[in-house]
Each structure stands twice: as C-alpha cells, then as structure tokens.
Coordinates of C-alpha atoms and ligand atoms in Angstrom, one line a residue:
Chain A
M1 CA 53.1 51.3 21.8
A2 CA 51.7 47.9 23.7
K3 CA 54.2 49.0 26.2
I4 CA 52.7 53.0 26.9
E5 CA 49.3 51.5 27.0
E6 CA 50.4 48.9 30.1
K7 CA 51.7 51.8 31.8
Q8 CA 48.5 54.1 31.5
S9 CA 46.2 51.2 32.4
K10 CA 48.4 50.2 35.7
Q11 CA 48.5 54.7 36.7
K12 CA 46.7 54.9 40.1
I13 CA 45.7 57.9 41.9
E14 CA 47.9 58.0 44.9
I15 CA 45.8 59.5 47.7
T16 CA 46.4 58.1 51.2
D17 CA 44.2 58.7 54.1
G18 CA 47.8 60.1 55.8
V19 CA 48.7 64.0 55.6
L20 CA 50.1 65.3 52.8
I21 CA 53.3 65.5 53.1
P22 CA 55.0 69.1 52.6
A23 CA 57.6 69.0 50.0
R24 CA 59.8 72.2 49.2
D25 CA 59.4 71.5 45.5
D26 CA 55.6 71.4 46.0
S27 CA 54.8 74.7 46.0
S28 CA 50.9 74.5 46.9
I29 CA 50.7 72.3 49.5
F30 CA 53.9 73.7 51.0
S31 CA 52.3 76.9 51.6
A32 CA 49.4 75.5 52.3
W33 CA 51.5 73.8 55.3
R34 CA 52.9 76.9 56.5
I35 CA 49.4 79.0 56.5
S36 CA 48.0 75.6 58.5
F37 CA 51.3 75.5 60.8
Y38 CA 51.9 79.4 61.6
G39 CA 48.1 79.8 61.9
A40 CA 47.9 76.9 64.3
I41 CA 50.5 78.0 66.3
A42 CA 48.7 81.6 66.2
A43 CA 45.9 80.6 67.5
L44 CA 47.8 78.7 70.1
V45 CA 49.3 81.8 71.2
V46 CA 46.8 84.3 70.6
L47 CA 43.5 82.5 72.2
P48 CA 45.0 81.8 75.6
F49 CA 46.1 85.6 75.7
L50 CA 43.1 87.1 74.5
S51 CA 40.6 85.2 76.8
P52 CA 42.8 83.2 79.7
E53 CA 39.5 81.7 81.1
P54 CA 39.1 79.3 79.7
Y55 CA 41.5 78.7 77.0
S56 CA 45.1 79.2 79.3
H57 CA 43.3 77.0 81.5
V58 CA 42.4 74.1 78.9
L59 CA 45.9 74.6 77.9
K60 CA 47.4 74.0 81.0
F61 CA 45.3 70.8 82.3
I62 CA 45.6 69.0 78.8
I63 CA 49.6 69.9 78.7
G64 CA 49.8 68.8 82.4
F65 CA 50.9 72.3 84.0
D66 CA 49.6 73.0 87.6
E67 CA 48.4 76.2 88.9
N68 CA 51.4 77.8 89.0
W69 CA 52.4 76.8 85.3
R70 CA 54.9 74.0 86.9
F71 CA 55.0 70.7 84.5
D72 CA 53.9 67.8 86.1
I73 CA 54.6 64.5 84.0
G74 CA 52.0 62.1 85.6
N75 CA 49.2 64.6 84.5
S76 CA 50.5 65.4 80.9
G77 CA 48.1 64.3 78.0
L78 CA 51.2 65.2 75.8
V79 CA 54.0 63.4 77.4
K80 CA 51.0 60.4 77.4
T81 CA 49.8 60.5 73.8
F82 CA 53.7 60.5 72.6
E83 CA 54.3 57.5 75.1
V84 CA 51.5 55.6 73.6
T85 CA 52.6 56.8 69.8
V86 CA 56.4 56.0 70.8
L87 CA 55.5 53.0 72.5
S88 CA 53.5 51.6 69.8
I89 CA 55.5 52.5 66.4
F90 CA 58.6 50.7 68.2
F91 CA 56.6 47.2 68.7
A92 CA 54.6 47.7 65.3
L93 CA 58.1 48.1 63.5
F94 CA 59.4 45.1 64.8
I95 CA 56.1 42.7 63.9
G96 CA 56.3 44.7 60.8
L97 CA 59.8 43.4 60.2
L98 CA 58.6 40.2 61.2
V99 CA 55.5 40.4 59.0
G100 CA 57.2 41.9 56.0
L101 CA 59.9 38.7 55.7
G102 CA 57.5 36.4 56.2
R103 CA 55.1 37.8 53.6
I104 CA 58.2 36.8 51.0
S105 CA 58.9 33.5 52.9
R106 CA 59.4 30.6 50.9
I107 CA 58.0 28.6 53.2
S108 CA 54.5 28.3 52.7
F109 CA 52.8 28.3 55.7
I110 CA 54.9 31.2 57.3
N111 CA 54.3 32.6 54.3
R112 CA 50.0 32.1 54.4
L113 CA 50.0 33.2 57.8
C114 CA 51.4 36.8 57.6
T115 CA 49.1 37.4 54.7
V116 CA 46.2 36.4 56.8
Y117 CA 47.1 38.5 59.5
V118 CA 47.3 41.5 57.0
E119 CA 44.3 40.9 55.6
V120 CA 42.4 39.9 58.9
I121 CA 44.0 43.0 60.6
R122 CA 43.1 45.5 58.1
G123 CA 39.7 44.7 57.3
I124 CA 38.9 45.6 61.0
P125 CA 38.4 48.9 62.0
L126 CA 41.1 50.1 65.0
L127 CA 38.4 51.2 67.5
V128 CA 37.1 47.7 66.9
Q129 CA 40.5 46.0 67.4
L130 CA 41.0 48.2 70.2
F131 CA 37.7 47.4 72.0
Y132 CA 38.5 43.8 71.0
I133 CA 41.8 43.4 72.4
Y134 CA 41.3 45.0 75.7
Y135 CA 38.6 43.3 76.1
A136 CA 40.1 39.7 75.2
L137 CA 43.1 40.5 76.9
A138 CA 40.8 41.4 80.0
K139 CA 40.0 37.9 80.2
F140 CA 43.1 36.6 81.1
V141 CA 45.2 39.1 82.7
K142 CA 44.8 42.1 84.5
I143 CA 46.6 44.6 82.4
M144 CA 47.4 48.3 82.8
D145 CA 45.4 50.4 80.6
I146 CA 48.3 52.2 78.5
S147 CA 49.6 48.4 77.8
A148 CA 46.4 47.1 76.2
A149 CA 46.5 50.1 73.9
V150 CA 50.1 49.9 73.0
I151 CA 49.1 45.8 72.1
A152 CA 46.5 46.7 69.9
M153 CA 47.7 49.8 68.2
A154 CA 51.2 47.7 67.8
I155 CA 49.2 44.7 66.4
C156 CA 47.0 46.9 64.1
Y157 CA 50.3 48.9 62.4
G158 CA 52.1 46.4 62.3
A159 CA 49.9 44.8 59.6
Y160 CA 50.6 48.1 57.7
I161 CA 54.0 48.6 58.5
G162 CA 54.5 45.1 57.5
E163 CA 52.8 45.4 53.9
I164 CA 54.9 48.6 53.9
F165 CA 58.6 46.4 54.2
R166 CA 57.5 43.9 52.0
A167 CA 56.8 46.4 49.5
G168 CA 60.3 47.4 50.2
I169 CA 61.9 44.2 50.0
Q170 CA 60.1 43.9 46.6
S171 CA 61.1 47.1 45.1
I172 CA 65.3 46.0 45.7
P173 CA 66.3 44.8 41.8
K174 CA 66.2 41.2 41.5
G175 CA 69.9 41.2 40.6
Q176 CA 71.1 41.8 44.1
M177 CA 69.8 38.6 45.3
E178 CA 71.1 36.9 42.2
A179 CA 74.7 38.8 42.7
A180 CA 74.8 37.5 46.4
L181 CA 73.4 33.8 46.0
A182 CA 76.3 33.5 42.3
L183 CA 78.6 34.4 45.7
G184 CA 77.9 31.5 47.6
M185 CA 75.7 33.7 50.3
S186 CA 72.4 31.8 51.4
R187 CA 69.6 33.3 51.0
S188 CA 69.3 34.4 54.8
Q189 CA 72.7 35.7 54.6
A190 CA 71.8 37.7 50.9
I191 CA 68.7 39.1 53.3
Y192 CA 70.1 40.4 56.1
R193 CA 73.3 41.8 54.8
I194 CA 72.2 43.0 51.1
I195 CA 68.4 43.5 50.8
L196 CA 67.3 45.0 54.2
P197 CA 69.9 47.4 54.8
Q198 CA 68.9 49.1 51.0
T199 CA 65.0 48.1 52.3
I200 CA 65.6 50.7 55.1
K201 CA 66.0 54.2 53.1
V202 CA 63.4 53.2 51.3
V203 CA 60.7 52.6 53.7
L204 CA 61.7 55.3 56.1
P205 CA 59.4 58.2 54.1
P206 CA 56.4 55.6 54.3
I207 CA 57.2 54.5 58.2
G208 CA 57.4 58.1 58.8
N209 CA 53.8 58.5 57.2
E210 CA 52.6 55.7 59.5
F211 CA 54.3 57.3 62.9
I212 CA 51.8 60.5 62.1
A213 CA 48.8 58.7 61.2
L214 CA 49.2 56.4 64.6
L215 CA 49.7 59.6 66.2
K216 CA 46.5 60.3 65.3
D217 CA 45.1 57.2 65.7
S218 CA 46.3 57.0 69.4
S219 CA 43.8 59.8 70.4
L220 CA 41.4 56.3 69.9
V221 CA 43.1 55.3 73.1
S222 CA 41.7 58.0 75.4
I223 CA 38.5 55.6 75.3
L224 CA 40.7 53.1 77.0
A225 CA 41.0 55.5 80.0
V226 CA 44.2 56.0 78.8
S227 CA 45.0 59.7 80.3
D228 CA 46.2 61.1 76.8
L229 CA 45.2 64.9 75.2
L230 CA 41.8 63.5 74.0
R231 CA 41.1 62.0 77.5
R232 CA 42.4 64.9 79.2
G233 CA 40.4 67.5 77.3
R234 CA 37.4 65.7 77.9
E235 CA 37.9 65.3 81.7
Y236 CA 38.4 69.1 81.4
A237 CA 35.0 69.9 79.2
S238 CA 32.8 67.5 81.6
T239 CA 33.2 69.5 85.2
S240 CA 33.8 73.2 83.2
F241 CA 31.2 72.6 80.8
Y242 CA 33.6 74.0 78.2
Y243 CA 33.3 72.2 75.6
F244 CA 33.8 73.9 72.5
E245 CA 36.7 75.8 74.0
T246 CA 38.3 72.8 75.1
Y247 CA 37.9 70.7 71.6
T248 CA 39.5 73.7 69.6
M249 CA 42.5 73.5 72.3
V250 CA 42.6 69.8 71.6
A251 CA 42.0 70.0 68.0
I252 CA 44.9 72.6 67.5
I253 CA 47.3 70.7 69.4
Y254 CA 46.7 67.6 67.3
L255 CA 47.3 69.9 63.9
I256 CA 50.3 71.3 65.3
L257 CA 51.6 68.0 66.0
T258 CA 51.0 66.0 62.8
L259 CA 51.8 69.2 60.6
F260 CA 55.4 69.7 62.5
F261 CA 56.2 65.7 61.5
S262 CA 55.0 65.8 58.6
R263 CA 57.2 68.3 57.6
L264 CA 60.2 66.6 59.1
V265 CA 59.4 63.4 57.2
A266 CA 59.3 65.6 53.8
I267 CA 62.4 66.9 55.3
M268 CA 64.0 63.3 55.3
E269 CA 62.6 62.6 51.6
E270 CA 64.0 65.8 51.1
R271 CA 67.9 65.0 52.4
M272 CA 67.2 61.1 50.4
K273 CA 66.6 62.8 47.2
I274 CA 69.7 64.8 47.4
N275 CA 71.8 62.0 48.7
A276 CA 70.2 59.4 45.8
N277 CA 71.2 62.7 42.8
Q278 CA 74.9 63.1 44.2
S279 CA 75.8 60.1 42.2
Chain B
M1 CA 92.9 19.1 29.4
P2 CA 90.9 17.8 32.2
I3 CA 86.8 18.9 31.8
R4 CA 85.4 21.6 33.9
V5 CA 82.0 21.9 33.1
K6 CA 80.0 19.3 31.8
V7 CA 76.3 19.8 30.6
I8 CA 74.6 16.3 29.3
N9 CA 71.4 16.7 27.2
V10 CA 70.1 19.5 29.4
S11 CA 66.7 20.9 29.1
K12 CA 64.8 23.9 31.1
N13 CA 60.7 24.5 30.6
F14 CA 59.4 27.7 32.0
G15 CA 56.1 26.6 31.9
N16 CA 55.4 26.3 28.2
V17 CA 58.6 28.1 27.3
V18 CA 61.2 25.9 26.5
A19 CA 64.7 27.9 26.7
L20 CA 67.1 25.0 26.7
R21 CA 66.3 21.9 24.7
N22 CA 68.8 18.9 24.6
V23 CA 71.5 21.4 25.5
S24 CA 75.2 19.2 25.5
L25 CA 78.7 20.8 26.0
E26 CA 82.0 20.3 27.4
V27 CA 84.2 22.9 29.3
R28 CA 87.9 22.2 29.5
K29 CA 90.3 23.8 31.9
G30 CA 91.3 27.0 30.5
D31 CA 88.9 27.2 27.8
V32 CA 87.3 30.6 26.6
F33 CA 84.3 29.1 25.8
F34 CA 81.9 31.5 23.8
I35 CA 78.2 31.8 23.6
I36 CA 76.6 33.4 20.4
G37 CA 73.0 33.4 19.1
S38 CA 70.1 35.7 19.3
S39 CA 67.7 37.3 22.0
G40 CA 65.5 34.8 23.8
S41 CA 67.8 32.2 22.7
G42 CA 68.6 30.5 26.0
K43 CA 72.1 31.7 26.7
S44 CA 71.7 33.2 30.3
T45 CA 69.5 30.3 31.2
L46 CA 72.3 28.2 30.2
L47 CA 74.6 30.2 32.7
R48 CA 72.3 30.1 35.3
C49 CA 71.4 26.4 35.1
I50 CA 75.8 25.8 35.4
N51 CA 75.8 28.0 38.8
R52 CA 72.0 26.4 39.5
L53 CA 70.1 29.9 40.0
E54 CA 67.9 27.8 38.0
N55 CA 66.7 24.2 38.0
V56 CA 67.1 22.7 35.0
T57 CA 63.9 20.3 33.7
S58 CA 65.9 17.7 32.9
G59 CA 69.8 16.6 32.0
E60 CA 72.4 16.7 34.2
I61 CA 75.4 19.4 34.6
W62 CA 78.9 18.6 36.3
V63 CA 81.2 21.0 37.6
E64 CA 84.4 19.0 38.4
D65 CA 83.1 16.4 40.2
D66 CA 80.0 17.8 41.8
L67 CA 76.9 16.9 40.0
V68 CA 75.6 20.6 40.0
T69 CA 71.4 19.4 39.4
G70 CA 71.6 16.7 41.6
P71 CA 69.0 16.7 44.5
K72 CA 71.6 16.5 47.3
A73 CA 73.7 18.9 45.1
N74 CA 76.2 21.5 47.6
I75 CA 74.4 24.4 46.1
R76 CA 77.0 26.5 48.2
K77 CA 80.1 25.1 46.9
I78 CA 79.1 25.2 43.2
R79 CA 78.7 28.6 43.6
E80 CA 81.8 29.1 45.4
E81 CA 83.6 26.9 42.3
T82 CA 81.7 29.5 39.6
G83 CA 82.0 33.2 39.7
M84 CA 79.5 35.2 38.0
V85 CA 79.3 38.9 36.0
F86 CA 76.3 40.0 35.1
Q87 CA 75.4 42.4 32.4
S88 CA 74.3 45.3 35.0
F89 CA 77.4 44.7 37.2
N90 CA 74.9 44.6 40.4
L91 CA 77.2 45.9 42.7
F92 CA 75.7 46.4 46.7
P93 CA 75.2 49.9 46.3
H94 CA 75.7 50.3 50.1
L95 CA 79.2 48.8 50.1
T96 CA 82.3 50.4 49.9
V97 CA 84.3 48.6 46.7
L98 CA 86.4 47.0 49.2
D99 CA 83.3 45.4 51.1
N100 CA 81.6 44.3 47.9
I101 CA 84.9 42.2 47.5
T102 CA 85.3 40.8 50.8
L103 CA 81.8 40.5 51.9
A104 CA 81.4 36.6 50.6
P105 CA 85.0 35.5 51.1
R106 CA 84.8 36.5 55.1
I107 CA 80.7 35.3 55.4
V108 CA 80.7 32.5 53.2
K109 CA 84.3 31.1 53.3
K110 CA 84.8 32.9 57.2
V111 CA 88.5 34.1 55.5
D112 CA 89.9 36.1 57.9
K113 CA 89.0 40.2 57.6
Y114 CA 92.4 41.9 56.6
E115 CA 93.5 38.5 54.6
A116 CA 90.3 39.3 52.7
E117 CA 91.3 42.9 52.1
D118 CA 94.7 42.1 50.9
V119 CA 93.5 39.7 48.6
A120 CA 90.9 42.1 47.8
R121 CA 93.3 44.7 46.7
S122 CA 95.4 42.7 45.0
L123 CA 92.4 41.8 42.7
L124 CA 91.5 46.0 42.8
K125 CA 95.1 46.3 41.3
R126 CA 94.8 43.5 38.6
V127 CA 91.8 45.1 37.4
G128 CA 93.5 48.8 37.6
L129 CA 91.0 50.3 40.9
L130 CA 93.5 50.4 43.3
D131 CA 92.8 54.2 44.1
K132 CA 88.9 53.1 44.3
E133 CA 88.9 51.0 47.5
R134 CA 86.9 53.2 49.6
A135 CA 84.2 54.6 46.8
Y136 CA 80.3 53.8 46.5
S137 CA 79.3 51.9 43.3
E138 CA 77.3 55.5 42.0
Q139 CA 80.6 57.2 42.4
L140 CA 82.0 54.4 39.7
S141 CA 81.4 54.6 36.0
G142 CA 79.8 51.0 34.4
G143 CA 83.5 50.1 33.1
Q144 CA 85.2 50.6 36.5
Q145 CA 81.7 48.9 38.4
Q146 CA 81.9 46.2 36.0
R147 CA 86.0 45.5 36.7
V148 CA 85.2 45.4 40.2
A149 CA 81.9 43.0 40.0
I150 CA 85.0 40.9 38.5
A151 CA 87.2 41.3 41.1
R152 CA 84.5 40.3 43.9
A153 CA 83.7 37.4 41.9
L154 CA 87.1 35.9 41.6
A155 CA 88.0 36.6 45.3
M156 CA 85.7 33.6 46.1
N157 CA 89.3 32.3 43.8
P158 CA 86.7 30.5 41.4
K159 CA 87.3 27.3 39.0
V160 CA 85.0 28.6 36.4
M161 CA 84.1 32.1 35.5
L162 CA 80.4 32.5 33.8
F163 CA 80.3 36.3 31.7
D164 CA 76.3 37.0 31.1
E165 CA 77.1 40.0 28.1
P166 CA 79.2 41.7 30.6
T167 CA 79.6 44.7 28.9
S168 CA 76.4 45.1 26.5
A169 CA 75.6 48.1 29.0
L170 CA 78.5 49.5 28.2
D171 CA 80.2 52.1 25.7
P172 CA 83.0 51.5 23.4
E173 CA 85.6 52.9 25.4
M174 CA 84.3 51.4 28.9
T175 CA 83.7 48.0 26.9
K176 CA 87.6 47.5 26.2
E177 CA 88.7 48.4 29.6
V178 CA 86.4 45.5 30.7
L179 CA 87.7 43.4 27.8
D180 CA 91.5 43.8 28.3
V181 CA 90.3 42.8 32.1
M182 CA 89.1 39.5 30.7
R183 CA 91.8 38.8 27.9
D184 CA 94.2 39.1 30.8
L185 CA 92.3 36.4 32.8
A186 CA 92.4 34.5 29.8
D187 CA 95.8 34.6 29.3
E188 CA 96.3 33.9 33.3
G189 CA 94.7 30.4 32.0
M190 CA 91.2 30.8 34.2
T191 CA 88.2 28.8 32.7
M192 CA 85.8 31.5 31.2
I193 CA 82.3 31.0 29.9
V194 CA 81.2 34.1 28.1
V195 CA 77.9 35.1 26.6
S196 CA 79.0 38.5 24.1
H197 CA 78.2 39.4 21.2
E198 CA 82.3 40.9 21.0
M199 CA 83.0 39.4 17.8
G200 CA 86.6 40.9 17.5
F201 CA 87.2 39.7 21.1
A202 CA 86.0 36.6 20.3
K203 CA 88.4 35.5 17.4
A204 CA 91.1 36.9 19.2
A205 CA 90.3 35.0 22.7
A206 CA 88.3 32.7 22.4
T207 CA 88.8 28.8 22.3
K208 CA 85.1 27.6 21.4
V209 CA 82.3 29.1 20.2
V210 CA 79.0 28.2 20.5
Y211 CA 76.0 29.2 18.1
M212 CA 72.7 29.3 19.9
D213 CA 69.0 29.5 18.4
N214 CA 65.4 28.8 19.6
A215 CA 66.9 27.0 23.0
E216 CA 69.5 24.6 20.8
I217 CA 72.7 24.5 19.8
I218 CA 72.8 24.8 16.3
E219 CA 76.7 24.8 15.5
M220 CA 80.2 24.9 17.7
G221 CA 83.4 24.8 17.1
T222 CA 86.8 26.8 16.9
P223 CA 86.3 30.4 16.5
E224 CA 88.0 30.2 12.7
Q225 CA 85.1 27.7 11.9
I226 CA 82.1 29.1 13.3
F227 CA 83.0 32.7 12.1
D228 CA 85.2 32.1 8.9
N229 CA 83.1 29.3 7.7
P230 CA 79.7 28.4 9.3
Q231 CA 78.3 25.3 8.0
K232 CA 74.6 26.0 8.9
E233 CA 72.5 28.3 7.4
R234 CA 70.7 29.9 10.1
T235 CA 74.3 30.7 11.8
Q236 CA 75.6 31.9 8.3
R237 CA 72.3 34.4 8.5
F238 CA 72.9 35.3 12.0
L239 CA 77.0 36.1 11.6
K240 CA 75.5 38.5 8.7
N241 CA 72.9 40.4 10.6
V242 CA 76.0 40.7 14.1
L243 CA 78.1 42.1 11.5
K244 CA 76.0 44.1 9.9
S245 CA 74.8 46.3 13.0
Ligands
LIG1 N1 62.2 33.5 34.6 C1 62.1 33.3 33.5 N2 60.6 33.1 33.8 C2 59.7 32.6 32.4 N3 60.6 32.5 31.3 C3 61.6 33.1 31.1 C4 62.5 33.1 32.5 N4 63.8 33.2 32.0 C5 63.9 33.4 30.7 N5 62.9 32.6 30.1 C6 62.3 32.6 29.0 O1 63.4 31.8 28.3 C7 63.9 32.0 27.1 C8 65.5 32.2 27.1 O2 65.7 33.0 28.1 P1 67.2 33.8 28.3 O3 67.3 34.8 28.9 O4 68.3 32.7 28.6 O5 67.9 33.8 26.7 P2 68.9 34.8 26.2 O6 69.4 34.2 24.7 O7 69.7 35.2 27.1 O8 68.3 36.4 25.4 P3 69.0 37.7 25.5 O9 70.0 37.5 24.5 O10 67.7 38.6 25.2 O11 69.3 38.0 27.2 C9 63.0 33.3 26.5 O12 62.1 32.6 25.7 C10 62.8 34.1 27.9 O13 61.8 34.9 27.5
LIG2 MG1 70.1 37.1 28.3

C-alpha cells in the first residue's frame, strides 16, 4: 500500500517546452506531426508558385539564392542558423559534460560551483543572457558577432545539458560503480570506462530535444547582428514592406526544420528501444 | 592454516541505524565461511566493510597483513585481494564477456591484453562458458551472468572471494550451475566468505557457519554445530523458519 501511494505522489506531468516527439506508437502525435510537416512543405512549395512576388523572392533572399537561383553561402540565413546551432550545441555538450561530472563530484567546491552555475543560468532568460554576454565581452575584446552568439548560447545550454548528463549518470544502477570499485578501479577509471559509456545511450534522446530547442532559440541571435534566418527575413521585410508574407515564410522554414529534427529524434529513440528489447 | 581475514570488534552505523555491533571473526586460508541471518541483520554490510565499499564506524579489519580500516589503507590493493560477487551480477552491459573479465586486470594491474585474454579464456573454461566470450550480458541467462561475474572477480587473482547472496536472484536450475562453480572453487582451496541461505550447499561445503541477527553475531560454529545442534534459541527459530519455506 505504502509503496503505491509513494509512487502516485511522485507522479509528474511530463510536459516540456520542447516540441512533441512524434513516436510511431503514439498515433495522435504522429498523425499531427504528419499533417503539420507535409502541410508546411506544401505551403513552402505552393505559395511561391501561386504568387512569386513576394513569396518566391522572400524564399530566395532568406535561404541565400541570388537572382538566377545560384546558391550564395555567404548570404544564406539557413546556413547561418545551422552554423550557430551546430557550433553552440558542440560547445554546450562539452560544457555540459564537465558540469554534469562536477555536479556528481565529491569535491564540494567543484560540486557547489557547478550547481551555482546551473541555478544562475537557468534563472536568467536567454535573451537577457545574450545581451549581457555580448556587451560584457565587448568591454574586453572586440569579438565577431557569431562568436559572441555561440559563446552565449553554449554557456546557457551547457547548464541544461549538464543537468541531462547528471541525470543520465545517476540513472545507471549503483551496482555498476560498486562492481567497478570492487575490481580495484579508481572512481575516475570507473566513471570513464563503465559509467559514461552507458550514459551516452540514455542522454542521446534528451540531447536531441535540446538540439531542437537550441535551433529554435538560435533565432534570438538575430538581434546580435548575426544574419540568420530571422534576420534575413527582417532585412527583406524592412525594405520591401511585405511583413506578413516574409514572416510567413520564415515561420514555415523554422517549422519544417523543427518537425524534421523531432522526427529524427523519435526515430533514434525507436531504434534504441528496439535494441533494448532484443535482449 | 594462516589467517586470511580478521574482523575485530567492528561496528557500523548508518546515521541512527546500527548495521553491525561489535562483530569479530577470523577466516583462515581455505575456509568456506558461511554467513546466514534474516533480512537487515547486517550480512551485506559486513562483506562490504571487508573490501571497504563501506567504512567501519569502529573496530579493525585485516586482510592478511593489510589493515583495511586504517586511514592510510591501500584501498586498491585490498580490492585486488578481495573478489566480490553480487546478488544482481552487475556485469558491465556495454562490454562483451571477454572485456568484462579483462578490463580490470588490464587497467588496474596493467596486464598485457593478450595475457589477460588468455587468463580470461581459461577462467571461462572453468565456469563452462568458453563459447560465450563474444556475448553481451543481455544475451546471457542469470546463471550464466553470475558465472561470468565469478570469472571476472577471479581474474584479479584474489586471496578471498566475497559472495553476497549469489543465487537468490536465480531459479533452482540456474542456482545449481552457480553453486557447482562455487563448489569447484572451494575444492580448489579458495578462501570464501558466503552470504547465502542455500542450506544444502552450506552443509556440504562450509567449514564454518555464522548466524547473525540484528547487527550481531549470535552463534558461530561448524555446519554440524549450527544446523544440527544450535545452542541459541534465536538460531533455532531462524533455522526452523528457513527450512519451512
Ligand atoms: N547505505 C545505507 N544507508 C543506510 N542504511 C543502510 C545502508 N546500507 C544498509 N543499511 C541498513 O543497515 C542494516 C543492515 O543492512 P544489510 O544490507 O547489511 O542487511 P542484510 O543482512 O544484508 O539484509 P538482506 O538479507 O536483506 O540483504 C539494515 O537496517 C539496512 O537498512
Ligand atoms: Mg544483503
């Protein structure tokens, strides 16, 4: 009896601010995903076809095609958005791993430091952090737009990913560490050889979610003079005055990207489930 | 026979919970030392203090000439000398059977890879699993996993093996295959401390039996003394309950 009650009181509603992950066995979300994804692709194709002015021009401008549909990487908002996202997630993973290890460290100074970092970062809106880091850094060094953006995003997401690593490490059964120690391994050998390799599998799906969240949040860097998708859209709108049409296209592109990656994360999760069930 | 493990007046508290109270015992070379007792009586805690997975609150433990409980204890050496087998096997699921066995010798003792694999194969042969060296733990039955776990502990060439309820997660058939391996070990002269309620095995293989209750040693003696002629009332009651079930 007591056990059941305890379980119930611990039940949590699991709703994150991320996108819904469309798993195949969750038919309502999966069909909603299909409607949104193929709907968005249809809109992306049909709108420029029906009225090239302005939709086709907007599309060319933000994705980075010139008049003759030649791709110009320097002017591509899409490429810039990916650049910021991929670089940020890379450094965020690095910071996150260190913070996750720090959060389980037995050295109380390191433990405290990492916990404070996580608390502080998670308590400040990302947009405020972006401004803060950009202008704080600008006081000391003259850094390029994109580095400031990447540093700020990585510092922020490092805190969230650190919590994912911590939870992942703590989800490995205690017996694994004990068996390793009983065999004479040191704690760091046990973490490196036994715990972390098993953690990777557990943290991959939530890190996929963070990647999607970061992709969306990367639109915030458009305020830092980074010519990402949103900023290219703003540039186009402010000269052509096609505000509504421009932001329609920008929204559709973001939607397609996030839906595409959320399905990718779902496929990854399904693969892992299959692997786990094969035992 | 020389003394392998000596526990002197050991007490262990977890906060307010007393897990061990003034426990003393001696394990000699070649002993198969059985510990029985009801749940929560401190059996696991005692084993875990011997390889220092737990620190004692007071008292001393020696493994041969090494003081386990001292502040300057060489923990790594102590753990090399004591192999441990767990109720839940605790094989490393991301490694093959062979890597499970060779990892610790290679990174702790710096044994050469090929040498470690040779040793691992001879151990696998001993536990009857030579054909499983490429398997992962999820592909093995519980009994097979536990036999690999025993081989893994033996690969460090320990002087004492600690078994914490090695068969209580297994069904009778798999229990037998694990007990057979343990029996072979005992016959080869391995010093073993075994927490288990396999009375048949204890009667056949144990050289000494200790009954623990409520953090204390209640009675200690040969298997005949404890099983056939227990002196303390608590021991009698416990044995009656165990044999009934
Ligand atoms: N890490 C711990 N923290 C707090 N209390 C503990 C801890 N480990 C054990 N105890 C307590 O110490 C006492 C002895 O536990 P122990 O696991 O040694 O018993 P046991 O004889 O092995 O029991 P079982 O047969 O159930 O395995 C119990 O009351 C237990 O709740
Ligand atoms: Mg126990």
